[in-house]
Short mmCIF file of C-alpha atoms in Angstrom, two decimals:
data_model
loop_
_atom_site.label_atom_id
_atom_site.label_comp_id
_atom_site.label_asym_id
_atom_site.label_seq_id
_atom_site.Cartn_x
_atom_site.Cartn_y
_atom_site.Cartn_z
CA MET A 72 90.05 98.88 58.99
CA ASN A 73 87.31 96.94 60.71
CA ALA A 74 89.02 93.60 60.20
CA ARG A 75 92.14 95.05 61.80
CA LEU A 76 90.19 96.35 64.75
CA VAL A 77 88.52 92.97 65.25
CA ARG A 78 91.88 91.23 65.13
CA ARG A 79 93.31 93.65 67.69
CA LEU A 80 90.39 93.17 70.03
CA ALA A 81 90.24 89.37 69.71
CA GLY A 82 92.92 88.74 72.35
CA PRO A 83 91.51 91.05 75.01
CA ALA A 84 87.99 89.74 74.31
CA ALA A 85 89.11 86.12 74.75
CA ALA A 86 90.88 87.01 78.00
CA MET A 87 87.80 88.81 79.31
CA ALA A 88 85.63 85.82 78.31
CA LEU A 89 87.92 83.54 80.31
CA LEU A 90 87.61 85.87 83.29
CA GLY A 91 83.82 85.80 82.90
CA VAL A 92 83.74 81.99 82.84
CA VAL A 93 85.94 81.82 85.95
CA TRP A 94 83.70 84.32 87.69
CA LEU A 95 80.57 82.27 86.84
CA LEU A 96 82.07 78.94 87.90
CA VAL A 97 84.07 80.06 90.96
CA PRO A 98 82.85 83.52 92.00
CA ALA A 99 85.41 83.89 94.82
CA ARG A 100 88.33 83.32 92.44
CA GLY A 101 86.76 85.65 89.92
CA GLU A 102 86.60 88.42 92.46
CA ALA A 103 90.18 87.77 93.54
CA ALA A 104 91.23 87.94 89.89
CA VAL A 105 89.46 91.25 89.37
CA GLU A 106 91.23 92.65 92.41
CA VAL A 107 94.63 91.60 91.07
CA ILE A 108 93.77 92.90 87.59
CA GLY A 109 92.81 96.26 89.08
CA MET A 110 96.13 96.42 90.87
CA SER A 111 98.07 95.53 87.72
CA LEU A 112 96.14 98.09 85.65
CA LYS A 113 96.95 100.72 88.23
CA GLU A 114 100.59 99.71 88.13
CA MET A 115 100.57 99.86 84.34
CA LEU A 116 98.95 103.29 84.15
CA LEU A 117 101.23 104.65 86.86
CA VAL A 118 104.56 103.21 85.76
CA ILE A 119 104.32 103.07 82.00
CA PRO A 120 103.69 106.66 80.78
CA PRO A 121 107.22 107.98 81.49
CA ILE A 122 108.75 104.87 79.86
CA PHE A 123 106.86 105.51 76.64
CA VAL A 124 107.62 109.25 76.71
CA LEU A 125 111.35 108.50 77.08
CA LEU A 126 111.00 105.89 74.35
CA GLY A 127 109.43 108.44 72.01
CA LEU A 128 112.16 110.99 72.74
CA LEU A 129 114.86 108.38 72.17
CA ASP A 130 113.25 107.43 68.90
CA VAL A 131 113.18 111.02 67.65
CA TRP A 132 116.47 112.41 68.98
CA ILE A 133 118.88 109.50 68.69
CA SER A 134 119.67 108.69 65.09
CA ARG A 135 120.23 105.18 63.83
CA GLU A 136 123.93 105.97 63.32
CA GLN A 137 124.31 107.22 66.90
CA LEU A 138 122.52 104.28 68.45
CA MET A 139 124.49 101.86 66.33
CA ARG A 140 127.67 103.45 67.59
CA PHE A 141 126.49 103.16 71.20
CA MET A 142 124.93 99.71 71.11
CA GLY A 143 125.62 98.15 67.72
CA GLY A 144 127.81 95.19 66.88
CA ALA A 145 131.05 97.16 67.23
CA SER A 146 130.14 98.93 70.46
CA GLY A 147 132.00 96.39 72.60
CA VAL A 148 132.06 96.48 76.38
CA ARG A 149 130.66 99.99 76.42
CA GLY A 150 127.57 98.99 74.47
CA THR A 151 126.91 96.02 76.73
CA THR A 152 127.40 98.18 79.81
CA ILE A 153 124.87 100.67 78.45
CA ALA A 154 122.41 97.83 77.78
CA PHE A 155 122.92 96.46 81.29
CA LEU A 156 122.45 99.85 82.94
CA MET A 157 119.43 100.72 80.79
CA GLY A 158 117.71 97.51 81.85
CA SER A 159 118.74 97.74 85.49
CA VAL A 160 117.55 101.27 86.17
CA ALA A 161 114.24 100.55 84.48
CA ALA A 162 110.98 100.57 86.33
CA GLY A 163 108.02 98.52 85.31
CA PRO A 164 107.07 95.01 84.33
CA LEU A 165 108.99 92.99 81.74
CA TYR A 166 106.30 93.38 79.12
CA ALA A 167 107.04 97.12 79.06
CA ALA A 168 110.61 96.29 78.01
CA PHE A 169 109.56 94.75 74.70
CA PRO A 170 108.47 98.00 72.98
CA VAL A 171 111.80 99.52 74.05
CA ALA A 172 113.59 96.50 72.59
CA THR A 173 111.70 97.03 69.32
CA VAL A 174 113.06 100.57 69.01
CA LEU A 175 116.60 99.50 69.96
CA MET A 176 116.52 96.75 67.34
CA ARG A 177 115.14 99.02 64.65
CA LYS A 178 117.87 101.53 65.37
CA GLY A 179 120.66 99.03 64.96
CA ALA A 180 121.51 97.70 68.43
CA SER A 181 123.14 94.28 68.26
CA LEU A 182 121.02 91.25 69.21
CA PHE A 183 123.47 90.49 72.01
CA ASN A 184 122.99 93.94 73.55
CA VAL A 185 119.21 93.80 73.13
CA MET A 186 119.16 90.46 74.94
CA VAL A 187 121.39 91.84 77.71
CA PHE A 188 118.94 94.73 78.04
CA ILE A 189 115.96 92.33 78.31
CA GLY A 190 117.84 90.12 80.77
CA ALA A 191 118.79 93.08 82.96
CA TRP A 192 115.26 94.47 82.86
CA SER A 193 113.89 91.08 83.88
CA THR A 194 116.16 90.36 86.82
CA THR A 195 118.79 92.91 87.83
CA LYS A 196 116.49 95.88 88.28
CA VAL A 197 117.58 98.00 91.23
CA PRO A 198 114.13 98.38 92.82
CA MET A 199 113.55 94.61 92.53
CA PHE A 200 116.87 93.93 94.21
CA LEU A 201 115.91 96.20 97.11
CA PHE A 202 112.61 94.37 97.55
CA GLU A 203 114.40 91.03 97.44
CA TYR A 204 117.03 92.19 99.92
CA ALA A 205 114.35 93.30 102.36
CA ALA A 206 112.16 90.21 101.96
CA LEU A 207 114.63 87.35 101.75
CA GLY A 208 117.87 88.66 103.22
CA SER A 209 121.23 89.87 101.96
CA MET A 210 122.84 86.47 101.32
CA PHE A 211 119.92 85.32 99.19
CA ALA A 212 119.65 88.55 97.19
CA VAL A 213 123.38 89.05 96.64
CA THR A 214 123.96 85.40 95.67
CA ARG A 215 121.18 85.58 93.11
CA LEU A 216 122.47 88.87 91.73
CA LEU A 217 125.99 87.45 91.35
CA ALA A 218 124.59 84.38 89.58
CA ASN A 219 122.32 86.49 87.36
CA ILE A 220 124.94 88.78 85.86
CA PRO A 221 127.08 86.08 84.20
CA ALA A 222 123.93 84.11 83.32
CA ILE A 223 122.46 87.05 81.41
CA LEU A 224 125.70 87.49 79.46
CA ILE A 225 125.95 83.77 78.66
CA MET A 226 122.32 83.44 77.59
CA SER A 227 122.56 86.56 75.43
CA ALA A 228 125.75 85.25 73.81
CA ILE A 229 124.08 81.93 73.04
CA ILE A 230 121.06 83.62 71.46
CA ALA A 231 123.25 85.99 69.45
CA ARG A 232 125.18 82.93 68.23
CA VAL A 233 122.30 80.71 67.19
CA VAL A 234 120.42 83.48 65.38
CA SER A 235 122.00 84.32 62.05
CA LYS A 236 122.53 87.92 60.92
CA GLU A 237 119.93 87.42 58.17
CA GLN A 238 117.31 86.22 60.63
CA TYR A 239 117.99 89.18 62.89
CA HIS A 240 117.84 91.50 59.90
CA GLU A 241 114.45 90.13 58.92
CA LEU A 242 113.22 90.77 62.44
CA THR A 243 114.28 94.39 62.50
CA GLY A 244 112.74 95.04 59.11
CA MET B 315 110.31 105.89 94.38
CA PHE B 316 111.86 104.78 91.08
CA THR B 317 108.66 105.66 89.33
CA ILE B 318 109.04 109.23 90.60
CA VAL B 319 112.62 109.32 89.28
CA PHE B 320 111.28 108.22 85.90
CA TYR B 321 108.61 110.89 85.89
CA VAL B 322 111.16 113.57 86.76
CA LEU B 323 113.47 112.22 84.07
CA ALA B 324 110.68 112.17 81.49
CA VAL B 325 109.53 115.70 82.33
CA VAL B 326 113.06 117.14 82.26
CA ALA B 327 113.78 115.35 78.97
CA LEU B 328 110.52 116.66 77.53
CA LEU B 329 111.35 120.25 78.57
CA VAL B 330 114.85 120.06 77.11
CA SER B 331 113.44 118.53 73.95
CA PHE B 332 110.75 121.18 73.73
CA GLY B 333 113.36 123.92 74.13
CA ALA B 334 115.37 122.40 71.30
CA SER B 335 112.54 121.66 68.91
CA ARG B 336 108.80 121.93 69.27
CA GLU B 337 108.28 119.85 66.15
CA LYS B 338 110.42 116.93 67.27
CA THR B 339 108.90 116.91 70.74
CA LYS B 340 105.44 116.69 69.24
CA LYS B 341 106.62 113.87 67.03
CA ALA B 342 108.15 112.07 70.02
CA LEU B 343 104.89 112.27 71.97
CA MET B 344 102.95 111.00 68.97
CA LYS B 345 105.36 108.09 68.70
CA ALA B 346 105.01 107.36 72.41
CA LEU B 347 101.24 107.31 72.08
CA LYS B 348 101.34 105.16 68.97
CA ALA B 349 103.73 102.66 70.58
CA PHE B 350 101.47 102.44 73.60
CA GLN B 351 98.31 102.02 71.52
CA GLY B 352 100.02 99.40 69.42
CA ILE B 353 100.87 97.20 72.37
CA LEU B 354 97.83 97.94 74.55
CA PRO B 355 95.77 94.89 73.46
CA GLU B 356 98.69 92.60 74.36
CA PHE B 357 99.10 94.37 77.70
CA VAL B 358 95.43 93.84 78.49
CA VAL B 359 95.67 90.13 77.67
CA VAL B 360 98.77 89.78 79.84
CA ILE B 361 97.20 91.58 82.78
CA VAL B 362 93.86 89.72 82.67
CA LEU B 363 95.49 86.29 82.27
CA ALA B 364 98.00 87.03 85.02
CA GLY B 365 95.16 88.09 87.32
CA VAL B 366 93.17 84.90 86.68
CA ILE B 367 96.19 82.67 87.25
CA LEU B 368 97.19 84.52 90.41
CA ALA B 369 93.67 84.19 91.80
CA PHE B 370 94.12 80.42 91.82
CA LEU B 371 97.44 80.61 93.59
CA ASP B 372 96.99 79.75 97.23
CA PRO B 373 100.04 80.66 99.37
CA ALA B 374 99.30 77.94 101.95
CA ALA B 375 99.02 75.24 99.29
CA VAL B 376 102.13 76.54 97.54
CA SER B 377 104.19 76.38 100.73
CA ARG B 378 103.15 72.76 101.20
CA VAL B 379 104.19 71.77 97.67
CA VAL B 380 107.52 73.58 97.81
CA GLY B 381 108.44 72.84 101.43
CA GLU B 382 111.97 72.55 102.80
CA GLU B 383 111.89 68.78 102.23
CA SER B 384 110.24 68.83 98.81
CA GLY B 385 113.58 68.34 97.06
CA PHE B 386 114.05 68.63 93.33
CA LEU B 387 110.37 68.07 92.57
CA GLY B 388 109.60 71.06 94.78
CA VAL B 389 112.18 73.12 92.91
CA LEU B 390 110.61 72.08 89.62
CA ALA B 391 107.11 72.90 90.84
CA ALA B 392 108.33 76.27 92.10
CA ALA B 393 109.98 77.07 88.77
CA VAL B 394 106.85 76.11 86.82
CA THR B 395 104.71 78.24 89.13
CA GLY B 396 107.07 81.17 88.62
CA ALA B 397 107.02 80.71 84.86
CA VAL B 398 103.23 80.83 84.49
CA THR B 399 102.64 83.67 86.94
CA LEU B 400 103.32 87.34 86.58
CA MET B 401 103.30 89.86 89.38
CA PRO B 402 105.04 93.10 90.26
CA GLY B 403 108.03 92.91 92.60
CA PHE B 404 106.25 94.64 95.43
CA VAL B 405 103.78 91.74 95.43
CA ALA B 406 106.21 88.93 94.59
CA PHE B 407 108.78 89.42 97.33
CA PRO B 408 106.40 89.87 100.25
CA LEU B 409 104.63 86.75 98.91
CA ALA B 410 107.96 84.91 98.80
CA ALA B 411 108.67 85.97 102.38
CA LEU B 412 105.19 84.78 103.38
CA ILE B 413 105.52 81.31 101.85
CA TYR B 414 108.99 81.09 103.41
CA GLN B 415 107.44 81.69 106.85
CA GLN B 416 104.83 79.06 106.03
CA GLY B 417 107.52 76.47 105.43
CA ALA B 418 108.63 76.82 101.82
CA GLY B 419 112.34 76.09 101.30
CA LEU B 420 114.72 78.89 100.30
CA VAL B 421 116.09 76.77 97.46
CA GLN B 422 112.58 76.34 96.07
CA ILE B 423 111.89 80.05 96.56
CA ALA B 424 115.03 80.86 94.57
CA ALA B 425 113.67 78.78 91.67
CA PHE B 426 110.29 80.48 91.95
CA VAL B 427 111.65 84.03 92.08
CA SER B 428 114.13 83.43 89.26
CA SER B 429 111.65 81.94 86.82
CA LEU B 430 109.02 84.48 87.85
CA MET B 431 111.34 87.26 86.73
CA MET B 432 112.92 85.73 83.65
CA VAL B 433 110.41 83.29 82.19
CA GLY B 434 107.16 84.65 80.84
CA VAL B 435 104.52 82.21 79.66
CA VAL B 436 101.77 84.82 79.88
CA THR B 437 103.90 87.49 78.22
CA PHE B 438 105.00 85.08 75.48
CA PRO B 439 102.68 86.56 72.81
CA VAL B 440 104.17 90.03 73.36
CA GLU B 441 107.70 88.66 73.28
CA ARG B 442 107.00 86.63 70.15
CA ALA B 443 105.69 89.70 68.37
CA VAL B 444 108.98 91.48 69.04
CA PHE B 445 111.58 88.73 68.68
CA GLY B 446 109.82 86.04 66.67
CA THR B 447 108.89 82.57 67.89
CA ARG B 448 112.39 81.09 67.74
CA ILE B 449 114.23 83.66 69.85
CA ALA B 450 111.37 83.91 72.33
CA LEU B 451 111.30 80.12 72.74
CA ILE B 452 115.08 79.84 73.14
CA ARG B 453 115.23 82.71 75.63
CA ASN B 454 112.43 81.38 77.80
CA SER B 455 113.68 77.78 77.79
CA MET B 456 117.18 78.86 78.73
CA ALA B 457 115.84 81.13 81.44
CA PHE B 458 113.81 78.24 82.84
CA VAL B 459 116.83 75.95 83.02
CA PHE B 460 118.82 78.80 84.54
CA SER B 461 116.18 79.23 87.27
CA LEU B 462 116.81 75.63 88.30
CA ALA B 463 120.56 76.34 88.27
CA VAL B 464 120.11 79.36 90.53
CA ALA B 465 118.25 77.15 92.98
CA GLY B 466 121.34 74.92 92.95
CA VAL B 467 123.62 77.88 93.61
CA ILE B 468 121.45 79.02 96.51
CA ALA B 469 121.49 75.46 97.89
CA VAL B 470 125.30 75.47 97.83
CA VAL B 471 125.72 78.98 99.24
CA LEU B 472 122.99 78.93 101.87
CA GLY B 473 123.18 75.21 102.54
CA GLY B 474 119.53 74.44 101.85
CA SER B 475 118.44 70.96 100.87
CA LEU B 476 117.88 70.16 97.23
#
């Protein structure tokens, strides 16, 4: 149990050590980093709880058979649309998408749909688009959105192609 | 705003779930907590690393490197910067607007924004844990190349210089 705890804490400890070294060597940057870290922590604690609650509910209420029907290999356009919408309406940073992807994979979503979900979460999120629209203008934001949608589908198709069913199976346990 | 929608959604879903089954709702909350605990160390690493990297990012210096006339090298530098940094959208887009005002090219900004959103060097450990090294590597490399392509598309559509 202790060895596990040590292993789990090794990453955060190393990151904190790096922060400490930066702070000692360049105090101004260290302080700036702490400010950013505080902001990110606040974002995490604010945005992430409902995502994990919904994730838990999905895990308990949606059976593997149901999810497979919705987003599995035979779910077709509907499954991909669901994946796209799920990713696009999401709130929160990309790293919050990975635990959701884990549950989707375990419950039998196809790799293609999981990748579409990750792609959508990373770039076609509605709130992000609104920020982009406001900051960089309509032409910029709309052009990027129109380029992103086919790109996500193509990249997901390539990944689904190069990863064999056995490899994907191993991953989902 | 969207966060509020998610809270409302989560609360309504919880109430419906609770009405249907106390047991299952309890189980769902336990699972939520366990999933969060499981990934928390990775989250902390991501957030601390991202903070340190961002602290070294100087908007004025960035705008000089990725200026209107910086060409493909500027696009490449912008894409690399986007890949190694991580920031929420409400920070990223005002920052993009700021470096644009300070002389960064829109084409370079397109590369930066695209790789910022799709490529995650800092989040790689989390991604690898979920998808394995191979998929995570392929996804990130493709996303990086795609970020350069988007810059090209923006150059064509908005007539910026590449």
